Amino acid sequence: MEPIIYPEDLRKVEEEDLVKVCADLRQYIIDTVSVYGGHFGASLGVVELTVALHYVFNTPYDQLVWDVGHQAYGHKILTGRREQFYSNRIYKGISGFPKRGESEYDTFGVGHSSTSISAALGMAVASRLKGELTRQHIAVIGDGAMTAGLAFEGLNHAGVENSNLLVVLNDNCMSIDPNVGALKEYLTDITTSPTYNKFKDDVWKALNKLKKVGHVSQDIITKIHDTMKSGLLRQSNMFESLKFRYFGPIDGHDVNHLVKVMNDLKKIPGPKLLHCITLKGKGFALAEKDQTKWHSPGLFDKVTGEIYKKVSDKPQPPKYQDVFGNTLVELAEKNSRIVGITPAMPSGSSMNIMMKAMPDRAFDVGIAEQHAVTFSAGLATQGMIPFCNIYSSFMQRAYDQVVHDVALQKLHVVFCMDRAGLAGADGATHHGMLDIPFMRCVPNMIVSAPMNEEELRNLMYTASLEKNAGPFSIRYPRGSGVMSRWKTPLREIKIGKGRKLRDGDEIALITIGTIGNLAADAANKLALEGINVAHYDLRFVKPIDEEMMHEVFGKYKKIITVEDGTIVGGMGSAVLEFMASHHYESEIKIMGMPDRIVEHGEQPELYTECGYDTPAIIKAVKELISEKVSV
Ligand SMILES: Cc1ncc(C[n+]2csc(CCOP(=O)(O)OP(=O)(O)O)c2C)c(N)n1
């Protein structure tokens, strides 16, 4: 077989060789991800789907849209990126998600879930308006991503647009954790229902018989399909109720059958949904068995399946997410009104600790950030104290709910935003870049960030107190903290009170959150050279510690602010606003994420690129010292 670099090479392969193509592709994913890292189980689960889609459809003219995109590794490998695939998610390498700038086969940039149906529908309607009536548009969406409101909004609209849209539902019963909700149960029901399966077989048998007779027109196929579905399907199938033609469920690992079915579906105009049953992690036994662990396992031995861990003799600091998860249980044990909410991230946020300890009081609501926030608001109206944990970048999706449902009504909801700041290898779609500005401008919102584990615990405790009732946000980053003994006694922090960590001679550093540790490191190193810089940990961007700000501006004419978030409208801006409104005249340098898209890489690499790692802070201090005060 010739090497397959592009889908046109794939289309030259005989149908009976497609099974071998799938085996090779699967092995290539295993070989590469085991050594270079990345998402794993999801791509293994869609190998056959990927091959069939590129085999049957005329990509890139026909438009293939992946949902979330963490499962698109096979697609990347088959669309000209086989040789670069080793650089997947690595600094300056290819992105771990489809990205329009990377390839014409990547029709829509993605990383956040549930966008594929709306995006593909937009493309389909555009084709119709341009008169390209045979062009195909395919959205591949998982059962997890299908739980989001956005996916339903897309379905609802698509049902009444007579456009060429095929939704491939990749149903593996999994999100990152086991999928949840009534939709999941519905999908299981239609997959296992004997009436349904018999009916489906009848439809396909009839279609195949007709094909044997010779050429069958689209009209005839459509008519037969519709007639056979009369009654039973339309009443009982939710996709049919939304005016989609529903096909399936079929085995998503039978590549030859997939090819046959997709070739048939190509001939049927209008919105249709193909329900495929797949196994996440297919072809790698351990990943099939423990699908959550192998969603994104890190580097591993592809023969033994051993996942490599960093070895150290010293006790390692915990991840911030685990400090969150354990502290939440501790607080909830003392206060029966505390509840936990996660939109589909029990493992990623460590909400699973509370889900295990108090199953009645912790909720995984599916990939549904908007619902998670409004559900929390509803709970709060009844005196509950919801801790709603949403990754910073996913919180973007729930912004109106934060403003309209929580803040306007001054409800007591605690927003815990994990993965705030530079998120690392997931890249641009996942950096928690915007939350300080977008939370800071919301009336009634308390905006805080801990510098270490103890502070995170204390902020959570403070946020839970009745006297602090109201919207309260706490942001913290991906990864491990700085304290090996983190189970400190819980203490209340006065709202809006910062901390002075050290005095200085001429320059003051102001930081918010854990990035303060890099600044503290810089201050220590500078002290060894005889340069004493003051360091203030703001703790609260809002309300800002006015007393502390007066002290800083009274004493220091040169100030550097450092935050792990955009410099536009963030903590540095809050400090500038304070300075302007109180007529101070200090020189301020604002350090943080630049006002541009920051791509993927390890966090330290990105801190360096964005110019706020420890050496960059040291350099900024030295440059300010050598400058004349410009006031
Ligand atoms: C808006 C949003 N929320 C949460 C996530 C995190 N996330 C990434 S993949 C995933 C599970 C997706 O499940 P599914 O669509 O069924 O795909 P599978 O991994 O099972 O193939 C989640 C929750 C995300 N990418 N976007």
XYZ file of C-alpha atoms and ligand atoms in Angstrom:
657
model
C 0.000 0.000 0.000
C 1.250 3.498 -0.832
C 1.736 5.771 2.196
C -1.327 7.815 3.020
C -0.385 11.437 3.433
C -3.639 13.054 2.300
C -7.232 11.826 1.995
C -6.800 11.570 -1.791
C -4.235 8.815 -1.121
C -6.714 7.128 1.184
C -9.406 7.200 -1.483
C -7.180 5.144 -3.795
C -7.139 2.273 -1.280
C -9.415 -0.730 -2.004
C -12.316 -1.030 0.379
C -11.114 -4.386 1.664
C -7.838 -2.777 2.756
C -9.482 -0.175 4.962
C -9.307 -2.430 8.011
C -5.531 -2.453 7.639
C -5.470 1.325 7.204
C -7.341 1.629 10.510
C -4.940 -0.737 12.272
C -1.948 1.288 11.045
C -3.515 4.581 12.027
C -4.405 3.313 15.486
C -0.858 2.043 16.013
C 0.595 5.359 14.871
C -1.513 7.204 17.434
C -0.426 4.795 20.190
C 3.251 5.024 19.186
C 3.252 8.801 19.129
C 1.030 9.698 22.083
C 2.861 7.254 24.375
C 6.116 9.126 23.712
C 4.975 12.721 23.202
C 1.754 12.885 25.233
C -1.727 14.201 24.546
C -5.324 13.043 24.540
C -5.559 9.350 23.896
C -8.759 7.330 24.297
C -11.000 9.622 22.262
C -8.873 9.445 19.102
C -8.551 5.665 19.358
C -12.333 5.446 19.542
C -12.912 7.278 16.262
C -10.236 5.682 14.057
C -12.781 3.855 11.877
C -15.085 6.868 11.756
C -12.197 9.096 10.709
C -11.088 6.753 7.940
C -14.632 6.232 6.666
C -15.417 9.951 6.659
C -12.326 10.911 4.670
C -12.833 7.903 2.385
C -16.437 8.657 1.549
C -16.561 12.428 1.602
C -14.603 14.704 -0.653
C -12.698 16.589 2.052
C -11.674 19.402 2.182
C -14.390 20.469 -0.306
C -16.923 18.599 1.794
C -16.625 20.098 5.223
C -15.847 17.983 8.227
C -16.269 19.656 11.616
C -14.978 17.972 14.764
C -16.554 18.755 18.094
C -14.110 19.558 20.950
C -11.361 18.311 18.642
C -9.461 16.241 21.212
C -10.399 13.163 19.131
C -9.090 14.521 15.830
C -5.580 13.021 15.935
C -6.400 10.453 13.237
C -7.817 13.282 11.141
C -4.588 15.263 11.569
C -2.467 12.281 10.600
C -4.536 11.600 7.472
C -4.569 15.217 6.360
C -0.926 15.996 5.709
C 0.375 16.128 9.275
C 1.695 12.608 9.774
C 5.304 13.776 9.879
C 4.608 16.681 12.241
C 2.383 14.690 14.529
C 5.223 14.084 17.006
C 5.086 17.836 17.759
C 1.410 17.683 18.744
C 0.754 20.054 21.700
C 4.458 20.768 22.043
C 5.705 24.377 22.112
C 5.788 25.689 18.525
C 4.439 22.358 17.259
C 1.021 21.562 15.845
C -2.034 22.200 17.968
C -3.781 19.429 19.884
C -7.059 20.607 18.358
C -8.250 21.393 14.827
C -7.213 24.874 13.877
C -8.125 26.738 10.718
C -4.686 28.292 10.323
C -3.021 24.890 10.436
C -4.763 23.059 7.601
C -7.522 23.535 5.051
C -8.960 20.272 6.366
C -9.515 21.907 9.770
C -12.713 23.678 8.892
C -13.412 25.124 12.311
C -11.191 25.983 15.274
C -12.231 24.174 18.407
C -11.244 23.087 21.922
C -14.433 23.954 23.770
C -17.248 21.524 23.212
C -20.576 21.418 21.437
C -19.934 23.951 18.664
C -19.862 21.529 15.722
C -23.555 21.407 14.810
C -23.981 25.182 14.727
C -20.720 25.676 12.834
C -21.452 22.951 10.277
C -24.980 24.281 9.841
C -23.570 27.737 9.134
C -21.336 26.211 6.473
C -24.227 24.211 5.025
C -26.495 27.229 4.773
C -23.679 29.230 3.170
C -23.237 26.473 0.566
C -26.955 26.479 -0.149
C -26.980 30.242 -0.570
C -24.009 29.995 -2.917
C -25.779 27.314 -4.960
C -23.339 24.524 -4.042
C -26.088 22.024 -3.560
C -24.089 18.804 -3.541
C -21.523 19.973 -1.015
C -21.635 17.941 2.189
C -21.210 19.208 5.751
C -20.550 16.806 8.568
C -20.426 17.479 12.311
C -18.867 14.739 14.445
C -20.047 15.122 18.018
C -19.706 12.908 21.076
C -22.535 11.956 23.391
C -20.805 14.066 26.059
C -20.688 17.166 23.882
C -24.302 16.533 22.887
C -25.387 17.287 26.472
C -24.724 21.015 26.040
C -27.399 23.581 25.343
C -25.417 24.845 22.361
C -25.677 21.459 20.642
C -29.455 21.491 21.113
C -29.679 25.031 19.803
C -27.908 23.839 16.673
C -30.198 20.819 16.272
C -33.275 22.943 16.783
C -32.255 25.328 14.021
C -30.924 22.675 11.651
C -34.232 20.805 11.691
C -35.924 23.600 9.801
C -33.076 24.559 7.475
C -33.151 22.414 4.407
C -29.385 22.148 4.201
C -26.975 19.288 3.663
C -25.999 18.527 7.207
C -24.968 15.168 8.570
C -24.486 14.915 12.316
C -22.420 11.890 13.290
C -23.148 11.111 16.910
C -20.155 9.307 18.347
C -21.777 7.549 21.272
C -19.315 5.909 23.642
C -21.289 6.580 26.856
C -18.372 8.615 28.089
C -17.551 12.233 28.586
C -14.160 12.542 30.319
C -15.875 10.821 33.206
C -18.914 8.611 32.551
C -21.502 10.672 30.717
C -24.525 11.778 32.751
C -28.119 12.819 32.345
C -31.350 11.774 30.744
C -30.002 12.037 27.186
C -27.388 9.432 27.982
C -30.108 7.132 29.272
C -32.198 7.790 26.189
C -29.294 6.917 23.883
C -28.720 3.708 25.796
C -32.417 2.888 25.521
C -32.553 3.273 21.768
C -29.331 1.332 21.399
C -30.595 -1.622 23.358
C -34.272 -1.589 22.350
C -35.122 -4.704 20.279
C -38.088 -3.011 18.528
C -35.871 -0.209 17.476
C -33.095 -2.412 16.210
C -35.449 -4.616 14.242
C -36.966 -1.575 12.665
C -33.570 -0.182 11.723
C -32.587 -3.493 10.130
C -35.783 -3.511 8.089
C -34.987 -0.077 6.697
C -31.469 -1.007 5.672
C -32.500 -4.360 4.219
C -35.132 -2.690 2.075
C -32.701 -0.055 0.873
C -30.085 -2.646 -0.005
C -32.589 -4.771 -1.926
C -33.528 -1.797 -4.016
C -29.916 -1.014 -4.748
C -29.350 -4.499 -6.088
C -32.079 -3.829 -8.653
C -29.943 -1.056 -10.092
C -29.714 2.686 -9.806
C -31.985 4.094 -7.147
C -32.804 7.755 -7.154
C -32.449 9.897 -4.051
C -36.156 10.436 -4.093
C -36.991 6.758 -3.903
C -34.578 6.127 -1.058
C -35.926 9.067 0.848
C -39.527 8.074 0.244
C -38.998 4.500 1.387
C -37.138 5.603 4.419
C -39.856 8.040 5.359
C -42.652 5.553 4.761
C -41.004 2.879 6.873
C -40.450 5.298 9.660
C -44.042 6.420 9.775
C -45.598 6.069 13.166
C -43.099 4.387 15.428
C -39.969 6.409 14.781
C -41.425 9.840 14.519
C -43.204 9.452 17.794
C -40.384 7.954 19.730
C -37.165 9.310 18.346
C -36.111 12.668 19.689
C -33.944 13.476 16.676
C -36.821 12.669 14.336
C -39.013 14.961 16.428
C -36.502 17.690 15.691
C -36.975 16.931 11.980
C -33.688 15.101 11.493
C -33.639 11.796 9.641
C -32.220 9.392 12.201
C -30.047 6.412 11.184
C -28.562 3.863 13.485
C -27.401 2.894 15.927
C -24.582 1.224 14.015
C -21.222 -0.219 14.984
C -18.740 2.636 14.750
C -15.818 0.229 14.495
C -16.962 -1.608 11.375
C -15.200 0.565 8.831
C -16.645 -1.178 5.768
C -20.181 -0.890 7.030
C -19.573 2.760 7.912
C -18.408 3.382 4.354
C -21.541 1.765 2.952
C -23.877 3.689 5.214
C -22.159 7.024 4.646
C -22.262 6.512 0.894
C -26.014 6.043 1.204
C -26.442 9.062 3.454
C -24.598 11.245 0.967
C -27.548 10.806 -1.351
C -30.130 11.953 1.149
C -30.522 15.714 1.323
C -31.432 17.729 4.399
C -30.526 17.251 8.053
C -29.715 13.703 9.136
C -28.096 12.076 12.126
C -26.061 8.906 12.132
C -25.820 7.314 15.553
C -22.579 5.317 15.903
C -21.668 3.214 18.894
C -17.964 3.249 19.698
C -15.640 2.286 22.499
C -13.416 5.003 23.909
C -9.823 3.750 23.969
C -10.576 1.051 21.363
C -7.567 -1.132 20.622
C -5.569 -0.395 23.784
C -6.864 -2.704 26.483
C -6.074 -0.531 29.494
C -7.619 2.515 27.867
C -10.766 0.555 27.080
C -10.992 -0.495 30.725
C -10.210 2.751 32.556
C -11.445 5.342 30.128
C -11.238 8.359 32.415
C -7.610 7.729 33.341
C -6.696 7.225 29.672
C -8.533 10.292 28.413
C -5.225 12.125 28.699
C -2.781 9.845 30.508
C 0.555 11.610 30.045
C 3.553 9.635 28.776
C 3.386 5.862 29.088
C 5.010 2.594 28.096
C 2.970 1.383 25.150
C 3.830 -2.269 25.865
C 3.245 -2.506 29.623
C 0.814 0.425 29.865
C 2.777 1.886 32.766
C 2.065 5.615 33.047
C 5.282 7.423 33.889
C 5.242 9.523 37.040
C 7.842 11.950 38.300
C 9.709 10.290 41.155
C 10.876 12.347 44.115
C 11.964 11.507 47.685
C 10.452 14.713 49.066
C 6.719 14.998 49.746
C 5.244 16.772 46.728
C 2.832 19.682 46.987
C -0.706 18.729 46.007
C -2.479 19.969 42.915
C -4.605 23.037 43.551
C -7.629 21.119 42.281
C -7.121 18.525 45.035
C -6.830 21.217 47.678
C -10.133 22.538 46.333
C -11.782 19.092 46.345
C -10.685 18.152 49.859
C -11.373 21.563 51.354
C -14.872 21.588 49.869
C -15.687 18.332 51.658
C -14.238 19.698 54.874
C -16.419 22.805 54.619
C -19.482 20.817 53.590
C -19.096 18.516 56.584
C -19.469 21.548 58.843
C -22.155 23.356 56.846
C -24.998 21.279 55.505
C -26.036 24.001 53.060
C -22.870 23.758 50.998
C -23.272 21.902 47.706
C -20.886 21.278 44.796
C -21.531 21.658 41.065
C -19.352 20.707 38.114
C -20.204 20.786 34.424
C -18.655 17.476 33.336
C -15.319 17.883 35.072
C -15.503 15.666 38.195
C -11.958 14.364 37.727
C -10.491 17.524 36.215
C -11.708 19.729 39.045
C -11.533 17.086 41.810
C -15.225 17.584 42.508
C -15.235 13.779 42.398
C -13.924 13.859 45.984
C -17.191 15.405 47.157
C -19.254 13.292 44.731
C -17.819 10.244 46.445
C -18.072 11.542 50.010
C -21.506 13.186 49.660
C -23.202 11.878 46.535
C -26.444 13.734 47.296
C -24.788 17.106 47.556
C -22.423 17.156 44.584
C -23.715 17.369 41.010
C -22.164 16.643 37.652
C -24.572 18.402 35.301
C -22.989 17.428 31.962
C -21.094 19.747 29.637
C -23.425 22.559 30.523
C -21.647 25.564 31.993
C -24.607 27.887 31.524
C -26.925 25.483 33.255
C -24.359 24.887 36.016
C -24.367 28.589 36.877
C -28.136 29.118 36.707
C -28.737 25.863 38.585
C -26.375 27.208 41.261
C -28.333 30.463 41.279
C -31.560 28.534 41.836
C -30.005 26.614 44.703
C -28.787 29.876 46.226
C -32.286 31.405 46.168
C -33.241 28.656 48.597
C -30.408 29.334 51.003
C -27.992 26.709 49.726
C -24.363 27.721 49.238
C -23.260 26.353 45.856
C -19.584 26.015 45.049
C -19.726 26.049 41.278
C -16.407 24.894 39.882
C -15.759 25.795 36.254
C -12.442 26.060 34.433
C -11.656 29.699 33.780
C -11.872 29.424 29.982
C -15.124 27.426 30.102
C -16.627 30.090 32.357
C -16.629 32.312 29.275
C -19.585 30.312 28.043
C -21.613 31.054 31.181
C -20.998 34.777 31.362
C -24.569 35.941 31.008
C -25.628 33.507 33.681
C -22.938 34.898 35.999
C -24.146 38.441 35.365
C -27.890 38.041 34.953
C -28.734 35.100 37.158
C -26.226 35.474 39.969
C -24.735 38.955 40.240
C -27.830 41.049 39.485
C -29.679 39.162 42.197
C -26.680 39.224 44.520
C -26.990 35.497 45.122
C -24.541 33.610 47.252
C -22.735 31.513 44.632
C -19.041 30.733 44.964
C -17.301 30.432 41.601
C -14.123 28.403 41.786
C -12.217 28.826 38.557
C -9.602 26.165 37.971
C -6.997 26.395 35.141
C -6.882 30.175 35.507
C -3.915 31.695 33.681
C -1.712 29.925 31.173
C -3.069 26.409 30.903
C -0.158 24.779 29.048
C -0.346 22.210 26.263
C -4.088 22.600 25.621
C -3.237 26.025 24.288
C -5.162 29.065 23.173
C -8.636 27.634 23.652
C -7.913 26.623 27.227
C -5.842 29.466 28.668
C -7.721 31.151 31.491
C -6.805 34.524 30.128
C -9.881 36.664 30.541
C -11.514 35.930 33.875
C -9.985 38.764 35.911
C -11.331 41.459 33.558
C -14.674 39.767 32.963
C -15.334 39.118 36.630
C -13.949 42.464 37.774
C -16.460 44.494 35.805
C -19.486 42.666 37.221
C -21.208 44.609 40.014
C -21.441 42.754 43.354
C -18.705 40.298 42.384
C -15.817 39.614 44.751
C -12.739 38.730 42.703
C -9.975 36.880 44.488
C -7.003 34.604 43.900
C -4.857 32.718 46.425
C -1.085 32.719 46.287
C -0.794 29.222 47.773
C -2.770 26.290 49.120
C -3.367 27.773 52.555
C -4.749 30.925 51.001
C -7.008 28.885 48.714
C -8.444 27.099 51.726
C -8.937 30.340 53.600
C -10.593 32.038 50.649
C -12.966 29.087 50.243
C -13.807 29.242 53.931
C -14.321 32.996 53.760
C -16.534 32.650 50.695
C -18.731 30.120 52.478
C -19.570 32.441 55.361
C -23.088 33.822 55.601
C -21.821 37.327 56.296
C -20.048 37.288 52.914
C -23.158 36.130 51.039
C -23.086 37.262 47.414
C -21.202 36.315 44.258
C -17.632 35.375 45.111
C -15.019 34.231 42.617
C -11.760 32.464 43.381
C -9.292 31.690 40.592
C -6.367 29.279 40.782
C -4.141 27.646 38.196
C -3.556 24.245 36.704
C -0.950 22.154 38.460
C 0.712 21.777 41.802
C 0.977 24.225 44.624
C 3.969 25.213 46.698
C 3.286 23.771 50.161
C 3.905 20.150 51.045
C 1.876 20.516 54.256
C -1.238 22.138 53.019
C -3.892 21.007 55.509
C -3.713 24.232 57.437
C -6.386 25.366 59.915
C -9.147 27.306 58.166
C -9.041 31.045 58.829
C -11.270 33.838 57.667
C -9.734 36.506 55.470
C -11.150 40.000 55.633
C -12.770 40.763 52.283
C -10.584 43.112 50.271
C -7.538 42.729 52.489
C -4.182 42.109 50.817
C -0.858 41.027 52.315
C 2.479 42.761 52.467
C 5.139 40.108 51.988
C 8.223 42.311 52.151
C 9.316 45.937 52.290
C 11.599 47.457 49.696
C 13.676 50.514 48.907
C 12.495 51.940 45.663
C 10.316 49.499 43.769
C 7.166 47.591 44.725
C 5.890 44.403 43.131
C 2.137 43.882 43.294
C 0.880 40.417 42.402
C -2.346 38.475 42.412
C -2.569 34.713 42.758
C 0.033 32.011 42.489
C 2.147 33.922 39.981
C 3.157 35.822 43.112
C 5.488 32.910 43.851
C 7.553 33.727 40.761
C 7.667 37.343 41.891
C 8.680 36.266 45.417
C 11.436 34.208 43.883
C 12.571 37.232 41.877
C 12.524 39.399 45.009
C 14.646 36.827 46.893
C 17.181 36.647 44.093
C 17.341 40.431 43.812
C 17.870 40.700 47.577
C 20.968 38.524 47.215
C 22.297 41.189 44.861
C 21.440 43.911 47.370
C 18.312 45.094 45.578
C 15.348 45.219 47.932
C 11.974 45.295 46.265
C 8.739 45.399 48.186
C 6.167 42.702 47.457
C 2.425 42.962 48.010
C 0.035 40.075 47.388
C -3.252 41.718 46.551
C -5.469 38.650 47.183
C -8.525 40.594 46.018
C -8.690 42.414 42.711
C -12.129 43.537 43.794
C -12.696 45.085 46.238
C -9.135 46.309 46.040
C -7.296 46.926 49.319
C -7.417 50.710 49.331
C -5.416 51.095 52.513
C -2.655 48.968 51.077
C -2.795 50.825 47.779
C -2.357 54.156 49.574
C 0.649 52.695 51.354
C 2.157 51.437 48.085
C 1.647 54.676 46.162
C 2.716 56.749 49.171
C 6.006 54.903 49.416
C 6.961 53.776 45.923
C 7.352 55.741 42.726
C 8.061 52.642 40.664
C 5.620 49.778 40.626
C 5.447 46.494 38.747
C 2.234 44.498 38.662
C 2.310 40.796 37.732
C -0.718 38.662 36.944
C -1.329 35.360 35.161
C -3.988 36.723 32.845
C -4.405 39.342 30.163
C -2.912 42.752 30.825
C -6.025 44.305 29.273
C -8.419 45.280 32.023
C -6.889 42.998 34.620
C -5.295 43.544 38.017
C -2.715 45.992 36.635
C -5.556 48.026 35.181
C -7.292 48.034 38.564
C -4.100 49.409 40.141
C -3.836 52.054 37.401
C -7.453 53.057 37.967
C -6.760 53.429 41.672
C -3.688 55.546 40.955
C -5.559 57.815 38.556
C -8.572 58.305 40.767
C -6.372 59.220 43.760
C -4.009 61.428 41.741
C -0.876 59.467 42.517
C 1.922 59.655 39.987
C 4.012 56.528 40.052
C 5.509 54.727 37.117
C 3.733 51.409 36.568
C 4.809 48.453 34.488
C 2.067 45.881 33.926
C 3.214 42.294 33.358
C 0.928 39.481 32.265
C -0.466 37.840 29.152
C -0.095 40.099 26.119
C -3.129 41.220 24.135
C -2.802 38.498 21.512
C -3.554 34.796 21.181
C -1.029 32.742 23.123
C -0.523 29.269 21.723
C 0.364 26.001 23.461
C 3.431 24.803 25.319
C 4.506 23.917 28.831
C 3.523 26.553 31.368
C 7.130 27.668 32.106
C 7.830 28.028 28.371
C 4.781 30.209 28.022
C 5.609 32.356 31.066
C 8.939 33.012 29.387
C 7.350 33.780 26.021
C 4.833 36.117 27.644
C 7.570 37.793 29.641
C 6.529 37.203 33.217
C 8.717 34.385 34.468
C 11.189 35.019 37.305
C 14.084 36.222 35.069
C 11.702 38.590 33.257
C 10.550 40.073 36.556
C 14.172 40.499 37.684
C 14.988 42.182 34.388
C 11.996 44.518 34.665
C 13.069 45.554 38.179
C 16.618 46.279 37.025
C 15.407 48.269 34.045
C 13.178 50.374 36.279
C 16.015 51.016 38.701
C 18.282 52.265 35.950
C 15.590 54.588 34.566
C 15.020 58.067 35.858
C 11.635 58.504 37.490
C 9.533 59.946 34.705
C 7.082 62.111 36.634
C -17.273 23.952 27.016
C -16.396 22.807 27.437
N -16.560 22.262 28.648
C -15.770 21.237 29.044
C -14.809 20.743 28.215
C -13.870 19.654 28.698
N -14.009 18.436 27.917
C -13.162 18.100 26.948
S -13.518 16.653 26.234
C -14.841 16.433 27.228
C -15.672 15.205 27.088
C -16.295 15.116 25.747
O -17.068 13.966 25.689
P -17.581 13.452 24.289
O -18.083 14.584 23.490
O -18.532 12.338 24.520
O -16.273 12.925 23.578
P -15.381 11.649 23.982
O -14.217 12.198 24.746
O -16.198 10.716 24.781
O -14.979 11.079 22.677
C -14.965 17.486 28.123
C -15.986 17.587 29.174
C -14.653 21.354 26.965
N -13.721 20.961 26.109
N -15.466 22.366 26.593
